[in-house]
């Protein structure tokens, strides 16, 4: 059975879904939101570019607000006038990519950025 991409969820349904699947995201003013803390402008730009790539590939575009050391991503389906499955799925993909910590994965040859050396820090993981 195909999902209806324009079916909107109630605030209670959104809150339950966020608690279960996206605990760092919140519902506020009709948007699901997540703020990523970064270590510098370089990190901020990297997060924006990653989110931009995913959004463009998905053809579902968030609102983004940024400063030197943080990026806020907001999702809501304008055409449906609410939170839809598209918002949850894009939020999950963003979370998976931006929150990826290769140095913590078992049996991985990817070590991740050097910890403790601020020259290489770019995102502050939760």
XYZ file of N, CA and C in Angstrom:
378
model
N 0.837 -1.178 0.000
C 0.000 0.000 0.000
C 0.881 1.240 0.000
N 0.672 2.115 -0.954
C 1.465 3.334 -1.074
C 1.038 4.360 -0.023
N 2.032 5.090 0.477
C 1.755 6.152 1.445
C 1.210 7.371 0.717
N 0.263 8.041 1.305
C -0.270 9.283 0.754
C 0.686 10.405 1.163
N 1.437 10.979 0.209
C 2.431 11.992 0.569
C 1.833 13.295 1.091
N 0.533 13.511 0.919
C -0.088 14.751 1.382
C -0.937 14.574 2.635
N -0.984 13.352 3.183
C -1.719 13.128 4.424
C -0.966 13.818 5.553
N -1.644 14.688 6.263
C -1.007 15.379 7.383
C -1.281 14.637 8.689
N -0.378 14.813 9.618
C -0.473 14.190 10.931
C -0.904 15.225 11.962
N -1.633 14.774 12.969
C -2.023 15.662 14.061
C -0.790 15.957 14.915
N -0.871 16.992 15.739
C 0.244 17.319 16.625
C 0.600 16.143 17.525
N -0.416 15.447 18.043
C -0.152 14.283 18.902
C 0.572 13.182 18.131
N 0.142 12.923 16.903
C 0.804 11.909 16.078
C 2.249 12.307 15.782
N 2.469 13.591 15.506
C 3.819 14.074 15.228
C 4.703 13.891 16.457
N 4.210 14.310 17.616
C 4.986 14.189 18.862
C 5.344 12.728 19.143
N 4.406 11.815 18.955
C 4.664 10.390 19.173
C 5.727 9.871 18.206
N 5.613 10.267 16.970
C 6.570 9.819 15.939
C 7.966 10.361 16.220
N 8.041 11.623 16.607
C 9.344 12.204 16.922
C 9.972 11.488 18.118
N 9.187 11.256 19.156
C 9.708 10.577 20.351
C 10.242 9.192 20.002
N 9.563 8.500 19.109
C 9.947 7.137 18.751
C 11.114 7.085 17.765
N 11.124 7.977 16.781
C 12.068 7.854 15.663
C 13.101 8.973 15.553
N 12.783 10.149 16.059
C 13.662 11.312 15.880
C 13.720 12.120 17.179
N 14.336 11.567 18.217
C 14.266 12.187 19.532
C 14.917 13.559 19.649
N 15.784 13.935 18.721
C 16.411 15.264 18.773
C 15.614 16.310 18.010
N 14.530 15.908 17.398
C 13.665 16.818 16.658
C 12.473 17.193 17.540
N 11.946 18.396 17.328
C 10.790 18.865 18.083
C 9.744 19.423 17.133
N 8.531 19.527 17.642
C 7.448 20.167 16.904
C 7.245 21.550 17.511
N 7.317 22.565 16.662
C 7.128 23.932 17.138
C 6.570 24.779 16.005
N 5.462 25.455 16.285
C 4.841 26.370 15.319
C 4.543 25.716 13.971
N 4.138 24.448 14.000
C 3.751 23.766 12.769
C 4.895 23.153 11.980
N 6.109 23.201 12.503
C 7.290 22.658 11.838
C 7.922 21.587 12.729
N 8.556 20.590 12.113
C 9.458 19.765 12.897
C 10.841 20.389 12.719
N 11.594 20.472 13.840
C 12.841 21.232 13.861
C 13.962 20.461 14.537
N 15.162 20.801 14.089
C 16.359 20.234 14.712
C 17.462 21.261 14.588
N 18.154 21.537 15.680
C 19.323 22.406 15.640
C 20.566 21.551 15.800
N 21.476 21.688 14.846
C 22.766 21.016 14.893
C 23.798 22.036 15.360
N 24.531 21.692 16.398
C 25.596 22.554 16.892
C 26.883 22.190 16.152
N 27.607 23.197 15.712
C 28.850 22.971 14.989
C 30.000 23.617 15.747
N 31.211 23.357 15.294
C 32.394 23.901 15.950
C 32.882 25.195 15.315
N 32.346 25.516 14.143
C 32.828 26.703 13.436
C 31.975 26.946 12.194
N 32.288 28.020 11.510
C 31.606 28.337 10.262
C 31.816 27.223 9.240
N 33.001 26.631 9.221
C 33.284 25.507 8.315
C 32.287 24.377 8.560
N 32.063 24.019 9.814
C 31.113 22.970 10.148
C 29.696 23.348 9.768
N 29.347 24.603 9.999
C 28.012 25.088 9.634
C 27.775 24.923 8.137
N 28.756 25.318 7.337
C 28.606 25.186 5.882
C 28.526 23.730 5.445
N 29.272 22.861 6.101
C 29.225 21.431 5.757
C 27.841 20.851 6.049
N 27.259 21.227 7.177
C 25.910 20.746 7.506
C 24.900 21.281 6.489
N 24.976 22.566 6.189
C 24.041 23.155 5.218
C 24.148 22.448 3.873
N 25.359 22.199 3.420
C 25.540 21.537 2.125
C 25.025 20.101 2.143
N 25.238 19.382 3.224
C 24.723 18.009 3.320
C 23.202 18.009 3.282
N 22.593 18.890 4.073
C 21.126 18.997 4.085
C 20.620 19.416 2.712
N 21.305 20.364 2.101
C 20.904 20.819 0.769
C 20.933 19.712 -0.264
N 21.965 18.899 -0.237
C 22.054 17.777 -1.172
C 20.897 16.803 -0.971
N 20.651 16.419 0.281
C 19.574 15.469 0.560
C 18.218 16.033 0.163
N 17.993 17.298 0.476
C 16.708 17.930 0.154
C 16.490 18.007 -1.354
N 17.518 18.380 -2.068
C 17.379 18.490 -3.516
C 17.146 17.114 -4.141
N 17.885 16.114 -3.683
C 17.696 14.758 -4.199
C 16.290 14.252 -3.911
N 15.753 14.604 -2.739
C 14.404 14.167 -2.350
C 13.315 15.049 -2.953
N 13.687 16.202 -3.456
C 12.757 17.205 -3.981
C 11.751 17.616 -2.898
N 12.302 17.852 -1.713
C 11.518 18.301 -0.563
C 12.430 19.210 0.253
N 12.115 20.488 0.304
C 13.076 21.482 0.742
C 12.746 22.095 2.097
N 13.697 22.001 3.035
C 13.494 22.576 4.362
C 13.784 24.073 4.382
N 13.371 24.713 5.433
C 13.845 26.058 5.748
C 15.072 25.857 6.621
N 16.079 26.665 6.392
C 17.326 26.562 7.141
C 17.702 27.940 7.660
N 18.066 27.999 8.937
C 18.612 29.201 9.544
C 19.971 28.815 10.095
N 20.953 29.691 9.906
C 22.299 29.345 10.348
C 23.006 30.531 10.977
N 23.974 30.204 11.803
C 24.865 31.180 12.402
C 26.254 30.554 12.417
N 27.191 31.203 13.064
C 28.574 30.727 13.072
C 28.695 29.273 13.546
N 27.973 28.909 14.597
C 28.181 27.588 15.198
C 26.899 26.785 15.372
N 25.905 27.021 14.526
C 24.700 26.188 14.574
C 23.910 26.313 13.279
N 23.105 25.272 13.032
C 22.199 25.228 11.882
C 20.869 24.703 12.382
N 19.799 25.430 12.093
C 18.459 24.925 12.405
C 17.790 24.509 11.099
N 17.275 23.283 11.097
C 16.554 22.738 9.944
C 15.088 22.632 10.346
N 14.194 23.163 9.501
C 12.753 23.103 9.748
C 12.064 22.464 8.545
N 11.196 21.511 8.845
C 10.462 20.808 7.790
C 8.967 20.905 8.019
N 8.259 21.158 6.930
C 6.798 21.165 6.893
C 6.422 21.114 5.420
N 5.402 20.366 5.085
C 4.970 20.273 3.684
C 4.019 21.421 3.377
N 4.529 22.404 2.667
C 3.727 23.596 2.364
C 2.473 23.249 1.572
N 2.607 22.347 0.590
C 1.451 22.033 -0.253
C 0.357 21.306 0.518
N 0.735 20.579 1.562
C -0.249 19.871 2.380
C -0.649 20.682 3.616
N 0.079 21.768 3.859
C -0.183 22.654 5.007
C -0.071 21.915 6.342
N 0.982 21.089 6.458
C 1.200 20.361 7.698
C 2.370 19.410 7.592
N 2.535 18.598 8.618
C 3.611 17.606 8.666
C 3.117 16.330 7.987
N 3.896 15.855 7.025
C 3.544 14.651 6.272
C 4.656 13.610 6.397
N 4.426 12.467 5.810
C 5.427 11.402 5.786
C 6.718 11.888 5.125
N 6.605 12.756 4.133
C 7.810 13.294 3.477
C 8.715 13.993 4.482
N 8.110 14.732 5.420
C 8.898 15.441 6.426
C 9.640 14.474 7.333
N 8.937 13.446 7.796
C 9.579 12.453 8.652
C 10.710 11.729 7.924
N 10.468 11.352 6.681
C 11.485 10.596 5.956
C 12.710 11.438 5.646
N 12.516 12.702 5.282
C 13.673 13.560 5.030
C 14.401 13.868 6.336
N 13.680 14.105 7.415
C 14.319 14.347 8.712
C 15.174 13.146 9.107
N 14.677 11.954 8.897
C 15.427 10.737 9.240
C 16.697 10.631 8.404
N 16.591 10.927 7.120
C 17.761 10.860 6.248
C 18.790 11.921 6.664
N 18.327 13.131 6.970
C 19.236 14.188 7.441
C 19.921 13.751 8.734
N 19.149 13.211 9.643
C 19.693 12.765 10.927
C 20.748 11.680 10.725
N 20.476 10.741 9.846
C 21.412 9.655 9.581
C 22.725 10.173 8.998
N 22.641 11.139 8.102
C 23.847 11.640 7.435
C 24.607 12.625 8.324
N 23.946 13.636 8.833
C 24.635 14.654 9.624
C 25.122 14.079 10.958
N 24.370 13.174 11.529
C 24.743 12.592 12.809
C 25.661 11.391 12.732
N 26.068 11.012 11.533
C 26.919 9.841 11.349
C 28.263 10.033 12.050
N 28.657 9.052 12.844
C 29.931 9.084 13.560
C 30.729 7.834 13.200
N 31.493 7.879 12.126
C 32.177 6.671 11.663
C 33.142 6.084 12.678
N 33.772 6.886 13.508
C 34.727 6.369 14.476
C 34.103 5.538 15.579
N 32.770 5.510 15.655
C 32.085 4.750 16.700
C 31.500 3.441 16.196
N 31.606 3.182 14.911
C 31.030 1.971 14.340
C 31.969 0.783 14.495
N 31.407 -0.358 14.833
C 32.202 -1.581 14.955
C 32.670 -2.033 13.576
N 33.867 -2.577 13.520
C 34.422 -3.152 12.295
C 34.456 -2.176 11.134
N 34.728 -0.915 11.399
C 34.798 0.074 10.335
C 36.235 0.521 10.132
N 36.636 0.631 8.884
C 37.957 1.159 8.555
C 37.950 2.687 8.582
N 36.774 3.284 8.677
C 36.661 4.743 8.717
C 36.756 5.207 10.159
N 37.791 5.949 10.476
C 38.031 6.322 11.869
C 37.327 7.591 12.308
N 36.887 8.416 11.383
C 36.259 9.679 11.750
C 37.297 10.766 11.978
N 36.835 11.969 12.171
C 37.754 13.088 12.377
C 38.488 12.921 13.701
N 39.720 13.393 13.772
C 40.494 13.257 15.014
C 39.790 13.940 16.188
N 39.588 13.206 17.234
C 38.939 13.754 18.418
C 39.974 14.508 19.243
N 39.554 15.608 19.825
C 40.443 16.370 20.690
C 41.319 17.367 19.956
N 41.297 17.376 18.633
C 42.075 18.345 17.862
C 41.089 19.285 17.183
N 40.967 20.491 17.725
C 39.956 21.434 17.244
C 40.155 21.865 15.801
N 41.340 21.635 15.244
C 41.539 21.983 13.832
C 40.624 21.167 12.919
N 40.221 19.991 13.393
C 39.428 19.095 12.553
C 37.980 18.982 12.996
N 37.642 19.571 14.117
C 36.265 19.488 14.633
C 35.327 20.248 13.711
N 34.153 19.684 13.466
C 33.176 20.433 12.684
C 31.751 20.313 13.213
N 31.399 19.228 13.844
C 30.048 19.109 14.393
C 30.141 18.632 15.839
N 29.229 19.107 16.655
C 29.171 18.681 18.053
C 28.062 17.652 18.145
N 28.448 16.399 18.324
C 27.481 15.306 18.368
C 26.712 15.294 19.672
N 25.443 14.897 19.587
C 24.602 14.773 20.783
C 24.991 13.547 21.564
